[in-house]
Amino acid sequence: MGDRVMGDGVIGDEGGGAVRAPLLSVRDLKTYFFQDDGMVKAVDGASFDVFAGKTLGIVGESGCGKSVTARSIMRIVDRPGRIVGGRILLRSAKGTGSNEIDLAQLNADGAQMRAINGGEIGLIFQEPMTSFSPVHTVGNQIVEAIRLHRAMGKQAARDRAIELLRLVGVPRPEGRVDEYAHQLSGGLRQRAMIAMALAADPKLLIADEPTTALDVTTQSQILNLLVDLQERNGMAIVLITHDLGVIAEMADDVVVMYLGRVVEEGPVDDIFHAPKHPYTRALLRSIPSVDSPPRRKLPTISGSIPHPYNRPPGCPFHTRCPDVMPGLCNVVEPPLVPVALGQMAACFLYPEVRAATAAPEPAAGGGRTPAPLLPTAVGRR
Amino acid sequence: MGQGNGRRGNGSTAPAGDDLLLEVSGLKKFYPIRRGFLRKVVGHVRAVDDVSFDIRRGETLALVGESGCGKTTTSRCILRAISPTAGKILFKTDGGRVVDVATLPRERLRALRPQMQMIFQDPYSSLNPRMTILNIVGEPLLVNGVKNRQERIDRVEELLRLVGLRPEFMRRYPHAFSGGQRQRIGIARALALNPSLVVADEPVSALDVSVQAQILNLLLDLQERLGLTYLFVAHDLSVVKHLSDRVAVMYVGKIVELAERDQLFAAPKHPYTAALLSAVPKPDPRARSRRQPLRGEVANPAAPPSGCYFHPRCPYAIDICATDAPAFEEIVPGQWAACHRARELRLPGIALASSA
């Protein structure tokens, strides 16, 4: 994995002669949920690119919109959620770049979308137990996925299912293929889930918290498997997780989300070693690491994530931000613009961001005022 | 597996002369497997299988392991939420007497309960949604004889302040609070009766990363101020490392290693501990390495492998591992492990940042 990490930084790739078009470009995606007691902007203007053979990590805490982003790409957002704006451009490998489909414009239940889901895009869920039908064998479900997307006879599809199970490291696949999901352990079930996602050789694999329900030793097996598969078939992976350790281990590029907004985006090394957004910085400081000194007070982020119904105006993080600038952060929403080579952030600490909004310059010395107490905040320490 | 004997001979897994709050020895919890029309017992799930350890007053002992290793069952036996199949759980009461929690009759257990309390994993399901915070936190007081309402209100106020919540909110219901705040409420309730032992079962694993740190800090702070003793049950090694003084690693119902925190992390003596340490993803992309993950899966506690339970997955297994169960022995002072090769193996740990 060594060269995968340092050797080919993404910036270098794009800066070089051959500019590769991203496999998937999400532009200003907005997915809102319209409910009786209000509207929740689950995803509010997410933009990012996913390249073939690379892993994009989307990281954030609960309610940040990372899962809804994934579901939007696959057009499986449940009602009352709806994509209200933005584009999701998927480029086909066939032809020369002109084959571009905007998934946001397709009929979510239409034939084309159904062909893409499971065909060009594979999906792995967090909980493999609920993703398999309990009344069909794992093999039959994989066979079904194969035959939906490939013209293949039953026996050939079954052989391919066994081959896929072997590929993902299921021992004795000839026997396991006829077992039911409940007969498999958590790790094997997740492997079978991956086998099913790979049924039609997807170009893009979306993994939504693929290892959260697993034990650490099983988690490291599954993460290694994903890396192996990517090296073998060059697929792009969108990895969604709340675990910064998994992101550091797997991602090439990282998108950090908070309350439906992308607050920072960049190559993994920069995100961890030169984070720009105060939220990213605070998040990294607050995780206990096996390498960090024990029994020392961890720096914390004050308060908790606001409820999506009363999302604060301006920057969504300003209520908890140590660097909040009153009069600016709580009024204007900072756009996501480049603040360093290959790195974007949505924070008014950076002149580039202030310039992009034509926002007033902060008053002298106004950069370090303590956060005002929120009327709704209970139990701040 | 000679665990009990080895321990007894030496007295204890903790250095002698310490003020022991809890001594667990030979603890077993088996669940019968019944089959057929007559529900005949055909075997046992050995959820906890001969576990022994001590906890000193004021320290934090972490029980670590993967799902199904018996760490939660062990903690529940200690609280007598479930009755153990065999073994001793010696607890030193506030009065200085030593009682065996494992065999204590119900009435006497009731008197003991205030001294051992629990913090639960899920702050959403562990608080009754139809009770106010005042009633939730005040309930243990009421049950234990604080009948005066004003007295209870005063105490709840004090407790809420202690855990960093504003007392004004004591008449609200749990739904008005975030996950982190609910966990604080659960902690306030656990502390209501001034317990000496607090069992915390995965207290932060259901919380968001940014809130985890707040609760961990609170637990450390409370321990300092109230002199609490923690039995901390967790699967997350980075959290364990942050909070604990000593760590016991469990695998399929048995403790495979027990040591001081720094020793265990820097120089593990059991291959399973080393595997766990290397499996934790580090939050630093520069620390990436191609790891060799463990083969296979956690053994089935209903039909464990022969010899050392870990041998089918162990990269260092030799012939004897498949036939003989290793004894749980002190390998270096203060570090106990159950491995035939513990003395010869040099297992990789984690380079420790200076804890100065």
PDB file of C-alpha atoms in Angstrom, chain B residues 104-253:
ATOM      1  CA  LEU B 104     -25.046 -13.344  48.167  1.00  0.00           C
ATOM      2  CA  PRO B 105     -28.749 -13.857  48.873  1.00  0.00           C
ATOM      3  CA  ARG B 106     -31.190 -11.432  47.302  1.00  0.00           C
ATOM      4  CA  GLU B 107     -31.977  -9.306  50.389  1.00  0.00           C
ATOM      5  CA  ARG B 108     -28.335  -8.708  51.194  1.00  0.00           C
ATOM      6  CA  LEU B 109     -27.593  -8.006  47.546  1.00  0.00           C
ATOM      7  CA  ARG B 110     -30.091  -5.164  47.647  1.00  0.00           C
ATOM      8  CA  ALA B 111     -28.149  -3.448  50.373  1.00  0.00           C
ATOM      9  CA  LEU B 112     -24.996  -3.810  48.320  1.00  0.00           C
ATOM     10  CA  ARG B 113     -26.370  -2.459  45.039  1.00  0.00           C
ATOM     11  CA  PRO B 114     -25.819   1.252  45.803  1.00  0.00           C
ATOM     12  CA  GLN B 115     -22.104   0.573  45.990  1.00  0.00           C
ATOM     13  CA  MET B 116     -21.818  -0.884  42.470  1.00  0.00           C
ATOM     14  CA  GLN B 117     -23.450   0.987  39.631  1.00  0.00           C
ATOM     15  CA  MET B 118     -23.499   0.790  35.882  1.00  0.00           C
ATOM     16  CA  ILE B 119     -23.208   3.192  32.956  1.00  0.00           C
ATOM     17  CA  PHE B 120     -24.844   1.822  29.836  1.00  0.00           C
ATOM     18  CA  GLN B 121     -23.813   1.882  26.215  1.00  0.00           C
ATOM     19  CA  ASP B 122     -26.885   3.308  24.556  1.00  0.00           C
ATOM     20  CA  PRO B 123     -28.080   6.599  26.032  1.00  0.00           C
ATOM     21  CA  TYR B 124     -31.194   6.395  23.860  1.00  0.00           C
ATOM     22  CA  SER B 125     -32.645   3.169  25.199  1.00  0.00           C
ATOM     23  CA  SER B 126     -31.339   3.319  28.759  1.00  0.00           C
ATOM     24  CA  LEU B 127     -33.432   6.339  29.816  1.00  0.00           C
ATOM     25  CA  ASN B 128     -37.197   5.998  30.261  1.00  0.00           C
ATOM     26  CA  PRO B 129     -38.727   8.466  27.773  1.00  0.00           C
ATOM     27  CA  ARG B 130     -41.722   9.080  30.031  1.00  0.00           C
ATOM     28  CA  MET B 131     -39.776  10.180  33.066  1.00  0.00           C
ATOM     29  CA  THR B 132     -38.312  13.610  33.667  1.00  0.00           C
ATOM     30  CA  ILE B 133     -34.624  13.967  34.312  1.00  0.00           C
ATOM     31  CA  LEU B 134     -35.455  14.698  37.943  1.00  0.00           C
ATOM     32  CA  ASN B 135     -37.251  11.378  38.260  1.00  0.00           C
ATOM     33  CA  ILE B 136     -34.644   9.434  36.320  1.00  0.00           C
ATOM     34  CA  VAL B 137     -31.721  10.680  38.360  1.00  0.00           C
ATOM     35  CA  GLY B 138     -33.738  10.814  41.573  1.00  0.00           C
ATOM     36  CA  GLU B 139     -35.177   7.299  41.302  1.00  0.00           C
ATOM     37  CA  PRO B 140     -32.235   5.494  42.903  1.00  0.00           C
ATOM     38  CA  LEU B 141     -32.436   8.015  45.766  1.00  0.00           C
ATOM     39  CA  LEU B 142     -36.139   7.365  46.272  1.00  0.00           C
ATOM     40  CA  VAL B 143     -35.682   3.615  46.129  1.00  0.00           C
ATOM     41  CA  ASN B 144     -32.934   3.845  48.703  1.00  0.00           C
ATOM     42  CA  GLY B 145     -34.851   5.816  51.246  1.00  0.00           C
ATOM     43  CA  VAL B 146     -34.562   9.487  50.386  1.00  0.00           C
ATOM     44  CA  LYS B 147     -38.289  10.130  50.766  1.00  0.00           C
ATOM     45  CA  ASN B 148     -38.122  13.901  51.128  1.00  0.00           C
ATOM     46  CA  ARG B 149     -38.784  15.455  47.732  1.00  0.00           C
ATOM     47  CA  GLN B 150     -36.841  18.656  48.345  1.00  0.00           C
ATOM     48  CA  GLU B 151     -33.853  16.639  49.491  1.00  0.00           C
ATOM     49  CA  ARG B 152     -34.002  14.676  46.253  1.00  0.00           C
ATOM     50  CA  ILE B 153     -34.272  17.817  44.158  1.00  0.00           C
ATOM     51  CA  ASP B 154     -31.227  19.275  45.870  1.00  0.00           C
ATOM     52  CA  ARG B 155     -29.215  16.127  45.325  1.00  0.00           C
ATOM     53  CA  VAL B 156     -30.257  15.845  41.650  1.00  0.00           C
ATOM     54  CA  GLU B 157     -29.266  19.479  41.180  1.00  0.00           C
ATOM     55  CA  GLU B 158     -25.879  18.753  42.634  1.00  0.00           C
ATOM     56  CA  LEU B 159     -25.475  15.637  40.472  1.00  0.00           C
ATOM     57  CA  LEU B 160     -26.431  17.414  37.271  1.00  0.00           C
ATOM     58  CA  ARG B 161     -23.886  20.135  37.990  1.00  0.00           C
ATOM     59  CA  LEU B 162     -21.320  17.455  38.677  1.00  0.00           C
ATOM     60  CA  VAL B 163     -21.749  15.936  35.214  1.00  0.00           C
ATOM     61  CA  GLY B 164     -21.868  19.323  33.498  1.00  0.00           C
ATOM     62  CA  LEU B 165     -25.584  19.737  32.899  1.00  0.00           C
ATOM     63  CA  ARG B 166     -27.646  22.745  33.853  1.00  0.00           C
ATOM     64  CA  PRO B 167     -29.989  21.911  36.751  1.00  0.00           C
ATOM     65  CA  GLU B 168     -32.716  24.105  35.238  1.00  0.00           C
ATOM     66  CA  PHE B 169     -33.418  21.330  32.772  1.00  0.00           C
ATOM     67  CA  MET B 170     -34.284  18.694  35.355  1.00  0.00           C
ATOM     68  CA  ARG B 171     -37.978  18.862  34.554  1.00  0.00           C
ATOM     69  CA  ARG B 172     -37.457  18.040  30.893  1.00  0.00           C
ATOM     70  CA  TYR B 173     -37.767  14.623  29.287  1.00  0.00           C
ATOM     71  CA  PRO B 174     -34.887  12.682  27.717  1.00  0.00           C
ATOM     72  CA  HIS B 175     -35.945  13.447  24.128  1.00  0.00           C
ATOM     73  CA  ALA B 176     -34.950  17.079  24.648  1.00  0.00           C
ATOM     74  CA  PHE B 177     -31.321  16.092  25.046  1.00  0.00           C
ATOM     75  CA  SER B 178     -28.611  15.076  22.613  1.00  0.00           C
ATOM     76  CA  GLY B 179     -26.773  11.763  22.828  1.00  0.00           C
ATOM     77  CA  GLY B 180     -23.885  13.211  24.788  1.00  0.00           C
ATOM     78  CA  GLN B 181     -26.202  14.953  27.232  1.00  0.00           C
ATOM     79  CA  ARG B 182     -28.192  11.759  27.736  1.00  0.00           C
ATOM     80  CA  GLN B 183     -25.012   9.915  28.512  1.00  0.00           C
ATOM     81  CA  ARG B 184     -24.291  12.581  31.141  1.00  0.00           C
ATOM     82  CA  ILE B 185     -27.751  11.960  32.615  1.00  0.00           C
ATOM     83  CA  GLY B 186     -27.008   8.239  32.757  1.00  0.00           C
ATOM     84  CA  ILE B 187     -23.745   8.991  34.532  1.00  0.00           C
ATOM     85  CA  ALA B 188     -25.521  11.281  37.021  1.00  0.00           C
ATOM     86  CA  ARG B 189     -27.955   8.485  37.820  1.00  0.00           C
ATOM     87  CA  ALA B 190     -25.132   5.997  38.297  1.00  0.00           C
ATOM     88  CA  LEU B 191     -23.423   8.371  40.725  1.00  0.00           C
ATOM     89  CA  ALA B 192     -26.561   9.235  42.718  1.00  0.00           C
ATOM     90  CA  LEU B 193     -25.798   6.800  45.524  1.00  0.00           C
ATOM     91  CA  ASN B 194     -22.054   7.419  45.786  1.00  0.00           C
ATOM     92  CA  PRO B 195     -20.957   4.046  44.413  1.00  0.00           C
ATOM     93  CA  SER B 196     -17.407   2.866  44.900  1.00  0.00           C
ATOM     94  CA  LEU B 197     -17.369   0.671  41.782  1.00  0.00           C
ATOM     95  CA  VAL B 198     -18.732   1.900  38.462  1.00  0.00           C
ATOM     96  CA  VAL B 199     -19.073  -0.572  35.625  1.00  0.00           C
ATOM     97  CA  ALA B 200     -19.089   1.292  32.322  1.00  0.00           C
ATOM     98  CA  ASP B 201     -20.103  -0.920  29.401  1.00  0.00           C
ATOM     99  CA  GLU B 202     -19.019   0.751  26.167  1.00  0.00           C
ATOM    100  CA  PRO B 203     -20.015   4.197  27.488  1.00  0.00           C
ATOM    101  CA  VAL B 204     -18.891   6.125  24.423  1.00  0.00           C
ATOM    102  CA  SER B 205     -19.253   3.742  21.508  1.00  0.00           C
ATOM    103  CA  ALA B 206     -22.738   4.989  20.563  1.00  0.00           C
ATOM    104  CA  LEU B 207     -21.638   8.636  20.567  1.00  0.00           C
ATOM    105  CA  ASP B 208     -20.337  10.868  17.832  1.00  0.00           C
ATOM    106  CA  VAL B 209     -16.604  11.406  17.715  1.00  0.00           C
ATOM    107  CA  SER B 210     -16.800  15.020  18.799  1.00  0.00           C
ATOM    108  CA  VAL B 211     -18.942  14.109  21.809  1.00  0.00           C
ATOM    109  CA  GLN B 212     -16.891  11.045  22.800  1.00  0.00           C
ATOM    110  CA  ALA B 213     -14.034  13.204  23.973  1.00  0.00           C
ATOM    111  CA  GLN B 214     -16.341  15.201  26.260  1.00  0.00           C
ATOM    112  CA  ILE B 215     -17.620  12.058  27.965  1.00  0.00           C
ATOM    113  CA  LEU B 216     -14.145  10.539  28.290  1.00  0.00           C
ATOM    114  CA  ASN B 217     -12.923  13.741  29.917  1.00  0.00           C
ATOM    115  CA  LEU B 218     -15.910  13.711  32.244  1.00  0.00           C
ATOM    116  CA  LEU B 219     -15.214  10.126  33.301  1.00  0.00           C
ATOM    117  CA  LEU B 220     -11.576  10.976  34.042  1.00  0.00           C
ATOM    118  CA  ASP B 221     -12.588  14.106  35.908  1.00  0.00           C
ATOM    119  CA  LEU B 222     -15.187  12.316  38.045  1.00  0.00           C
ATOM    120  CA  GLN B 223     -12.739   9.592  38.926  1.00  0.00           C
ATOM    121  CA  GLU B 224     -10.288  12.172  40.171  1.00  0.00           C
ATOM    122  CA  ARG B 225     -12.866  14.091  42.172  1.00  0.00           C
ATOM    123  CA  LEU B 226     -14.814  11.209  43.656  1.00  0.00           C
ATOM    124  CA  GLY B 227     -12.124   8.548  43.828  1.00  0.00           C
ATOM    125  CA  LEU B 228     -14.187   6.170  41.713  1.00  0.00           C
ATOM    126  CA  THR B 229     -13.077   2.730  40.627  1.00  0.00           C
ATOM    127  CA  TYR B 230     -13.976   1.830  37.066  1.00  0.00           C
ATOM    128  CA  LEU B 231     -14.446  -1.461  35.352  1.00  0.00           C
ATOM    129  CA  PHE B 232     -14.426  -0.270  31.785  1.00  0.00           C
ATOM    130  CA  VAL B 233     -15.771  -2.643  29.151  1.00  0.00           C
ATOM    131  CA  ALA B 234     -14.905  -1.699  25.590  1.00  0.00           C
ATOM    132  CA  HIS B 235     -13.815  -2.898  22.201  1.00  0.00           C
ATOM    133  CA  ASP B 236     -12.113   0.310  21.119  1.00  0.00           C
ATOM    134  CA  LEU B 237      -8.453   0.095  22.036  1.00  0.00           C
ATOM    135  CA  SER B 238      -7.721   3.777  21.563  1.00  0.00           C
ATOM    136  CA  VAL B 239     -10.451   4.673  24.052  1.00  0.00           C
ATOM    137  CA  VAL B 240      -9.223   1.966  26.413  1.00  0.00           C
ATOM    138  CA  LYS B 241      -5.710   3.259  26.229  1.00  0.00           C
ATOM    139  CA  HIS B 242      -6.897   6.719  27.055  1.00  0.00           C
ATOM    140  CA  LEU B 243      -8.858   5.773  30.143  1.00  0.00           C
ATOM    141  CA  SER B 244      -7.383   2.706  31.784  1.00  0.00           C
ATOM    142  CA  ASP B 245      -4.615   1.857  34.226  1.00  0.00           C
ATOM    143  CA  ARG B 246      -4.615  -1.849  33.530  1.00  0.00           C
ATOM    144  CA  VAL B 247      -6.059  -3.828  30.646  1.00  0.00           C
ATOM    145  CA  ALA B 248      -7.429  -7.358  30.478  1.00  0.00           C
ATOM    146  CA  VAL B 249      -7.824  -8.800  26.975  1.00  0.00           C
ATOM    147  CA  MET B 250     -10.488 -11.460  26.547  1.00  0.00           C
ATOM    148  CA  TYR B 251     -10.862 -14.032  23.813  1.00  0.00           C
ATOM    149  CA  VAL B 252     -13.683 -16.589  23.706  1.00  0.00           C
ATOM    150  CA  GLY B 253     -14.556 -16.379  27.384  1.00  0.00           C
TER     151      GLY B 253
END
